[in-house]
mmCIF file of C-alpha atoms in Angstrom:
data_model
loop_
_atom_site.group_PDB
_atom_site.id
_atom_site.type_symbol
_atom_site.label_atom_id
_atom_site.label_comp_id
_atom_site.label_asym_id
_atom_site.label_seq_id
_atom_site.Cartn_x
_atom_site.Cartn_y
_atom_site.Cartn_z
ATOM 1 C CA UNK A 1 56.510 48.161 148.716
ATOM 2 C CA UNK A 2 52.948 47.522 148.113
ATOM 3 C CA UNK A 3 51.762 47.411 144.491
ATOM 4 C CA UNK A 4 48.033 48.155 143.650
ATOM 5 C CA UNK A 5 46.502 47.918 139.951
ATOM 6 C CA UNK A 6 43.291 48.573 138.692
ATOM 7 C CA UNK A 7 41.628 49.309 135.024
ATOM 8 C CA UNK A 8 42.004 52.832 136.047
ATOM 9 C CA UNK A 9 41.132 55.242 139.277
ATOM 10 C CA UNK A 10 38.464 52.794 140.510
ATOM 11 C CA UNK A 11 41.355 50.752 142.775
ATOM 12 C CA UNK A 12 42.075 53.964 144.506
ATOM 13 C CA UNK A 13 38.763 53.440 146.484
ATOM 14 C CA UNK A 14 40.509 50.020 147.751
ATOM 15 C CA UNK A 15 44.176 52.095 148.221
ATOM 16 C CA UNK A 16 42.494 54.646 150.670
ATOM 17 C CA UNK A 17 41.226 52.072 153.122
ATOM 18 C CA UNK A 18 44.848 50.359 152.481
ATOM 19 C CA UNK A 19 46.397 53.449 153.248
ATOM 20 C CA UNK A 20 43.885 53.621 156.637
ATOM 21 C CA UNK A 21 45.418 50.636 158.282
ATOM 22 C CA UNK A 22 49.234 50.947 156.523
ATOM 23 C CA UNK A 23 49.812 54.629 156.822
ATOM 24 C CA UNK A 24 53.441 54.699 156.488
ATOM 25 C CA UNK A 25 53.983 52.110 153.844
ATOM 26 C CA UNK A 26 55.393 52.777 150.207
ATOM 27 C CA UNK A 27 52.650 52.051 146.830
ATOM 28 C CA UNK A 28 52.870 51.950 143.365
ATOM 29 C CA UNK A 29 49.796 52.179 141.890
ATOM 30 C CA UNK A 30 49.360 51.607 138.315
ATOM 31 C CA UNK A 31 46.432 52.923 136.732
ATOM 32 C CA UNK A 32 45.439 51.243 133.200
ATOM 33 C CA UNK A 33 44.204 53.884 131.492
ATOM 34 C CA UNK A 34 45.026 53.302 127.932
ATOM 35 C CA UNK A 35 42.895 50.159 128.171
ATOM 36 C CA UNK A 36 39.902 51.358 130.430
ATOM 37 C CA UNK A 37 37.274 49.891 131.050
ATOM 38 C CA UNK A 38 38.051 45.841 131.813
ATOM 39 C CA UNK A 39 34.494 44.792 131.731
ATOM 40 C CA UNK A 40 34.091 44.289 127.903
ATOM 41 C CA UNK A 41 36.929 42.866 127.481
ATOM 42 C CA UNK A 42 37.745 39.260 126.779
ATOM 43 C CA UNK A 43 38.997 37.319 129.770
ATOM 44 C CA UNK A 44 42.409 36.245 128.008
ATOM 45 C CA UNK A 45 42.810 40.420 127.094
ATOM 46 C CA UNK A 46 42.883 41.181 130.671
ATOM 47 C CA UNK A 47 44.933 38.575 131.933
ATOM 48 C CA UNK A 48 48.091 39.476 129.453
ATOM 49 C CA UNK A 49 47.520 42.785 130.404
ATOM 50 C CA UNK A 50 47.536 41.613 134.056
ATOM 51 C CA UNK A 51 50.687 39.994 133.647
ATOM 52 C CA UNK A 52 52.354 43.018 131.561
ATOM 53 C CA UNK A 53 51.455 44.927 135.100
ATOM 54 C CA UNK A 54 52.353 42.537 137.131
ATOM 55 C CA UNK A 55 56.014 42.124 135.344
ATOM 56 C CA UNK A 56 56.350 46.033 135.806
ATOM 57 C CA UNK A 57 55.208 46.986 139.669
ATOM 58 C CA UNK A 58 57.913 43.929 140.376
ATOM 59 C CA UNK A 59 60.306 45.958 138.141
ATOM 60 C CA UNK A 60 59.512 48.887 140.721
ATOM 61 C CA UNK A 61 60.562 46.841 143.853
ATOM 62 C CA UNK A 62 56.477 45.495 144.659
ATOM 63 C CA UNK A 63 56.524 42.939 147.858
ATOM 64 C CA UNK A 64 53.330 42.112 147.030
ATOM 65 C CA UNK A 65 50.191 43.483 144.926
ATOM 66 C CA UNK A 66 46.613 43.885 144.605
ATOM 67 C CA UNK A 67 44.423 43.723 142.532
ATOM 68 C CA UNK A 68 42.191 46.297 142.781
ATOM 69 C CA UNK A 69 39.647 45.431 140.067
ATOM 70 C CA UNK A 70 37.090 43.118 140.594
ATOM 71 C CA UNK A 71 36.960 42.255 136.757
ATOM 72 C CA UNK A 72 40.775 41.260 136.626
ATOM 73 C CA UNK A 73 40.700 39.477 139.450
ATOM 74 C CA UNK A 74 38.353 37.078 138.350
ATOM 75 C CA UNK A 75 40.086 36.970 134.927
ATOM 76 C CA UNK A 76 43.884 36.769 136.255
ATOM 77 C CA UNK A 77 44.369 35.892 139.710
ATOM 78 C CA UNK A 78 44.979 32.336 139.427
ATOM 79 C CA UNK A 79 47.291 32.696 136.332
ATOM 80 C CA UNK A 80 49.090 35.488 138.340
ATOM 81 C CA UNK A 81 48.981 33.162 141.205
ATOM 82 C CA UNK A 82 50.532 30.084 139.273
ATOM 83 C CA UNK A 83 52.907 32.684 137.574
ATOM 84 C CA UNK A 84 54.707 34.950 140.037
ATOM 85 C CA UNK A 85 56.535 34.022 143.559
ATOM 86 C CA UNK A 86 54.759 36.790 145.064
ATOM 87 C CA UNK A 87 51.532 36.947 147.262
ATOM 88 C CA UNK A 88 48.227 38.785 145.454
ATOM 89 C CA UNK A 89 45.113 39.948 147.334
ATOM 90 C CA UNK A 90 42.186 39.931 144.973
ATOM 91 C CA UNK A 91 38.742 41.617 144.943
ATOM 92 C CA UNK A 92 35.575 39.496 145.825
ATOM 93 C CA UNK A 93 31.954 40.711 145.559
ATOM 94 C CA UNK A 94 30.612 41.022 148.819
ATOM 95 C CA UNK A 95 27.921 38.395 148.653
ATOM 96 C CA UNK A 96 28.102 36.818 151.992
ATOM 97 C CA UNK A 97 27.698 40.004 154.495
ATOM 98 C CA UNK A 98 25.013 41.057 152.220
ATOM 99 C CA UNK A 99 23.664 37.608 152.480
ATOM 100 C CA UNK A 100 23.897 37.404 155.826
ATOM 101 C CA UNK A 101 22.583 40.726 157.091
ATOM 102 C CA UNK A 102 19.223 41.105 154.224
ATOM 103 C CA UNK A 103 16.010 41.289 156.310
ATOM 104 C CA UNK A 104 13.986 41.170 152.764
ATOM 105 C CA UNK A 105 15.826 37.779 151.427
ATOM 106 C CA UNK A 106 16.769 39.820 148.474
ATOM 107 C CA UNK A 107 20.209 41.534 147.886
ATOM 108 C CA UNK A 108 21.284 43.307 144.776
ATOM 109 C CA UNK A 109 24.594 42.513 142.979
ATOM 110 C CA UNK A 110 26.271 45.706 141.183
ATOM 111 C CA UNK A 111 29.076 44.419 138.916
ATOM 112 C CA UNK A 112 30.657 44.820 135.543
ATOM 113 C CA UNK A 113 29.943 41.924 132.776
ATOM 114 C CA UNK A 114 33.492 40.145 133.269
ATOM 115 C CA UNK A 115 32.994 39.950 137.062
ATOM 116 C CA UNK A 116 29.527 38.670 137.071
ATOM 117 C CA UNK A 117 30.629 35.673 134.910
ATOM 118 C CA UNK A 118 33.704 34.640 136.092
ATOM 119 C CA UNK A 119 34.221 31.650 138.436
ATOM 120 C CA UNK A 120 35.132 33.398 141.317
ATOM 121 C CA UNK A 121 31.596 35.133 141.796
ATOM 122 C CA UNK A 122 29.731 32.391 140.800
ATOM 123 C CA UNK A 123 31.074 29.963 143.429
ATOM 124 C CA UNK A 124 30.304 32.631 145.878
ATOM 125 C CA UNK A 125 26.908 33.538 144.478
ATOM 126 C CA UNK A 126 26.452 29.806 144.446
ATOM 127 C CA UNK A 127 26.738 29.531 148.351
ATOM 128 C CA UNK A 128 24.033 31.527 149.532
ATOM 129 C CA UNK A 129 21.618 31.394 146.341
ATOM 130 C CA UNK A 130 19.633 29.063 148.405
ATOM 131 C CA UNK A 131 18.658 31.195 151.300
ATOM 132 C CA UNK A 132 18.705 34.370 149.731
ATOM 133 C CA UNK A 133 17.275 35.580 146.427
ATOM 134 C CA UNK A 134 20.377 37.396 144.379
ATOM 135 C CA UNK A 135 19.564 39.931 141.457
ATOM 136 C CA UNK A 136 22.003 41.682 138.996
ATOM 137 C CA UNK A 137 22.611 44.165 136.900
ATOM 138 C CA UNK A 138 26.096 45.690 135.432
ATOM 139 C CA UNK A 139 26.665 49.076 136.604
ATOM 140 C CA UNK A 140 26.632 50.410 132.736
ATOM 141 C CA UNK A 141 28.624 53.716 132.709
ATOM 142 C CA UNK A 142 29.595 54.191 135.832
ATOM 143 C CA UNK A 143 33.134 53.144 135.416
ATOM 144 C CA UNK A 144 33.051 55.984 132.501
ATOM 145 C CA UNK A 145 31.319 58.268 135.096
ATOM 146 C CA UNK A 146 34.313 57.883 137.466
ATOM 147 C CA UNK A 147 36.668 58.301 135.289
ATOM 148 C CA UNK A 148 35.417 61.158 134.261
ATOM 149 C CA UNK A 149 35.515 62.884 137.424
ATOM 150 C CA UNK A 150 31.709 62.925 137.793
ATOM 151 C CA UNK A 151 30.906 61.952 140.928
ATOM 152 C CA UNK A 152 27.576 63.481 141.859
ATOM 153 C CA UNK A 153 25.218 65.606 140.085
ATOM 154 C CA UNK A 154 22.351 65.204 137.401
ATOM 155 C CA UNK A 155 24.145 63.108 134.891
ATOM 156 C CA UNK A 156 25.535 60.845 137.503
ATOM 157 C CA UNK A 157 21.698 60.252 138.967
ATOM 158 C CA UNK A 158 20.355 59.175 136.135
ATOM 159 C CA UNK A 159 23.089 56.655 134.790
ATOM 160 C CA UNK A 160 23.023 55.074 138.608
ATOM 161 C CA UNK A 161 19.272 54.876 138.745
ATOM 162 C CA UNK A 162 18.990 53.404 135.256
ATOM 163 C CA UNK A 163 21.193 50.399 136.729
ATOM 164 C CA UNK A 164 20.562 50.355 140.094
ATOM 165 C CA UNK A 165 16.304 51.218 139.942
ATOM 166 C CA UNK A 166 15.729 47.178 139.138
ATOM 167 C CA UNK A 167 17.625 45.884 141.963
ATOM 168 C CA UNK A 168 15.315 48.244 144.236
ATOM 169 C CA UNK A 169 12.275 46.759 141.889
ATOM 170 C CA UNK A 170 12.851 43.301 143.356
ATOM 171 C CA UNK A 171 13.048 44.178 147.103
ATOM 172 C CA UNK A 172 16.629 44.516 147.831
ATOM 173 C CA UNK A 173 17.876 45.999 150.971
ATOM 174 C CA UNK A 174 21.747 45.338 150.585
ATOM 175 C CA UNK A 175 23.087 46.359 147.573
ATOM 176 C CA UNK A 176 26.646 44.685 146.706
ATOM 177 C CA UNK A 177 29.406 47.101 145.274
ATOM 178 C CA UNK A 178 31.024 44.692 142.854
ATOM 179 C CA UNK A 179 33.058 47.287 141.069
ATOM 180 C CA UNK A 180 35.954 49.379 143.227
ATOM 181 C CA UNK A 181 35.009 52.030 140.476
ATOM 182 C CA UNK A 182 31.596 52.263 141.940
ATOM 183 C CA UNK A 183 32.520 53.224 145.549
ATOM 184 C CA UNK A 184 33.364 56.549 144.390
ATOM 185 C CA UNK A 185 29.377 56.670 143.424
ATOM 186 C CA UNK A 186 28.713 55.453 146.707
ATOM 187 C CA UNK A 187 26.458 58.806 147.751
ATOM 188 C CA UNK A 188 24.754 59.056 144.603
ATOM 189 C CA UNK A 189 23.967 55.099 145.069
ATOM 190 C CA UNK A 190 22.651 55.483 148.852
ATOM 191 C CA UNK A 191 20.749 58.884 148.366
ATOM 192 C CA UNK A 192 18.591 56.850 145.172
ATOM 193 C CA UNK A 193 18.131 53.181 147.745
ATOM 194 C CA UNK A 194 16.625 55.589 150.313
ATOM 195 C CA UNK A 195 18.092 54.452 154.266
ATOM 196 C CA UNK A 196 16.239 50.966 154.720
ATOM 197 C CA UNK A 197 18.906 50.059 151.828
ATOM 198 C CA UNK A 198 22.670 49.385 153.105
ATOM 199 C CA UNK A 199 25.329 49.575 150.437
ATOM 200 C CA UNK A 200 28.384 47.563 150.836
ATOM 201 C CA UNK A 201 32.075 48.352 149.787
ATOM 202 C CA UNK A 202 33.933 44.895 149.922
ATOM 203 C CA UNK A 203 37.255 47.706 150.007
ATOM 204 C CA UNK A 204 37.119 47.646 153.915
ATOM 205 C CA UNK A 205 37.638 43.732 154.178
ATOM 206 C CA UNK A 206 40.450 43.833 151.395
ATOM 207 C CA UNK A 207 42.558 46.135 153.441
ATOM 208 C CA UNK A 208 42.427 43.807 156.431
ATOM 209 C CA UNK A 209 43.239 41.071 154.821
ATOM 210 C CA UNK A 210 46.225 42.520 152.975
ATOM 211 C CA UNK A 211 47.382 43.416 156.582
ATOM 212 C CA UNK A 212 47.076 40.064 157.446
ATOM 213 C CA UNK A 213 49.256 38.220 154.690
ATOM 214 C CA UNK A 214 51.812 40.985 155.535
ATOM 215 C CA UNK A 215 52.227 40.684 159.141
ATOM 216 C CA UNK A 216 52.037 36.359 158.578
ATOM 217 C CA UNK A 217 54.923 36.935 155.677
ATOM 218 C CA UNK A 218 57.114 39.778 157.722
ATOM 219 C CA UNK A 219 56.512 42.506 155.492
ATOM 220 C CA UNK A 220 55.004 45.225 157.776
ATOM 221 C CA UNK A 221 57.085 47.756 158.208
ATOM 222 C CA UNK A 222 58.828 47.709 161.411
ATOM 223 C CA UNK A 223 59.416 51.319 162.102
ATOM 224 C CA UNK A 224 59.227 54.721 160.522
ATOM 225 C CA UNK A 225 59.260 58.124 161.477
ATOM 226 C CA UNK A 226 57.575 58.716 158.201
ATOM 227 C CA UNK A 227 53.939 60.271 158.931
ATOM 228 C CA UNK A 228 52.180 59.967 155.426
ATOM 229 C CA UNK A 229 52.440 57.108 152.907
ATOM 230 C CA UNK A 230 54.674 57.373 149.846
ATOM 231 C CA UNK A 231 52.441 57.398 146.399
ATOM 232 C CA UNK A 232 53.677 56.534 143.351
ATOM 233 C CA UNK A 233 51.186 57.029 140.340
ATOM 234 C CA UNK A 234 51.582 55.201 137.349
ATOM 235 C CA UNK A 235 49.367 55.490 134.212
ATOM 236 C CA UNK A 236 49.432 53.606 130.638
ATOM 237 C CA UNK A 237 47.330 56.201 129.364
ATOM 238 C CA UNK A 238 45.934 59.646 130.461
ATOM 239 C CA UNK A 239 46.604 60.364 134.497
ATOM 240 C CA UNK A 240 44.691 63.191 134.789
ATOM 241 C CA UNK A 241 41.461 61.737 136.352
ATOM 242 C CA UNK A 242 43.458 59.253 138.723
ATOM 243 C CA UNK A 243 45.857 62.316 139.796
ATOM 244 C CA UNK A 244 42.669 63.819 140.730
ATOM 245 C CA UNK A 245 40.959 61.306 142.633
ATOM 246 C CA UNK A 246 44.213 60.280 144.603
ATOM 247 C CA UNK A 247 44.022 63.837 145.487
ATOM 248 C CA UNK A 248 40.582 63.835 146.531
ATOM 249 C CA UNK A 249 41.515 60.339 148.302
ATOM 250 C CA UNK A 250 44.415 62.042 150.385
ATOM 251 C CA UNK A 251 42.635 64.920 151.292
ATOM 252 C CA UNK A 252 39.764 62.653 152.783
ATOM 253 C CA UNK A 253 42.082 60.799 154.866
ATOM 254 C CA UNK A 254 44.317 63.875 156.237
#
């Protein structure tokens, strides 16, 4: 069993492209709901609640888990790490393809407060700093946006733009999804950068590399004559918006 956690639906943007390459494997995914969003909160907050989390999708049977929040990971991972037996996949801003890949020497960096100073992005920002210039800026209310179900429309345009305008101010052309809540704003996002802007979802590479650590530990399933994955949702607080954006997740991928 594969257990996924995230501040709320935001990790379900990482679960469908899990659910691409793993079709027929059993999830838990807990949604944190009752303490949404991570990225105000103070680093030791989110790692007891990473470990409460932890302590129950191992309670459910979890092989191993991911953690499908950018802001925990860079909070938690190495305590979880140092704390549990079992192997975690974390989240990782996508600097280096962005890096890599800008014709303009400029990339933009959208990311809640927690992941944008925490160690983990700062070594990697601190790689390619050098040859490319890196701006910021948090994606303020977009998390709320998703969770809210809005996805697209007037109200969602004008939060994005507020955050993302600046980044397009300074000559970006790759803009860096930092958040796995901000995937699900991914047309919104592209439609404002205009095509000679690529936006990139570090959700793809996660799933890969999940499948990797499984197949090197033995924990792909071997056979199935199941067609479709088995979901379990779990939520500390209110499930309606991640019931709905599984949905919308499941119906995508059918």
């Amino acid at each position: 069993m594969i257990g996924v956690f995230d501040s709320g639906s935001g990790g379900l943007s990482v679960l469908k492209e899990i659910i691409k390459l793993l079709p027929r494997e059993e999830y838990v995914y807990f949604a944190d709901t009752a303490y949404c969003p991570y990225g105000g909160k103070s680093p030791e907050a989110i790692r007891q609640r990473s470990m409460e989390i932890t302590d129950f999708l191992l309670s459910k049977g979890a092989d191993i888990i991911v953690v499908a929040c950018n802001t925990a990971t860079a909070a938690a991972i190495s305590a979880l790490r140092e704390r549990y037996p079992v192997k975690f996949i974390g989240m990782e801003p996508a600097v280096k393809p962005a890096a890599l890949s800008s014709e303009t020497g400029v990339i933009g960096v959208l990311a809640t407060e927690g992941t944008l100073k925490g160690s983990k992005y700062m070594t990697t920002k601190g790689l390619y700093e050098d040859n490319v210039k890196i701006t910021e800026r948090v994606g303020e209310g977009f998390v709320e946006l998703v969770e809210r179900g809005i996805l697209d429309g007037p109200e969602a345009e004008a939060t994005v733009r507020k955050s993302l305008q600046p980044l397009l101010d300074a000559g970006s052309d790759r803009i860096v999804l930092g958040c796995t809540h901000y995937p699900f704003l991914a047309g919104v996002i592209q439609r404002i950068a205009g095509p000679g802007v690529k936006v990139i979802d570090p959700a793809p590479h996660v799933a890969r590399h999940l499948y990797e650590v499984m197949e090197s530990e033995g924990l792909l399933r071997k056979s199935s004559r199941r067609r479709k994955p088995v979901i379990e949702l779990v939520a500390s607080g209110d499930d309606a918006s991640a019931k709905r954006i599984l949905k919308m997740v499941l119906d995508e991928l059918k």
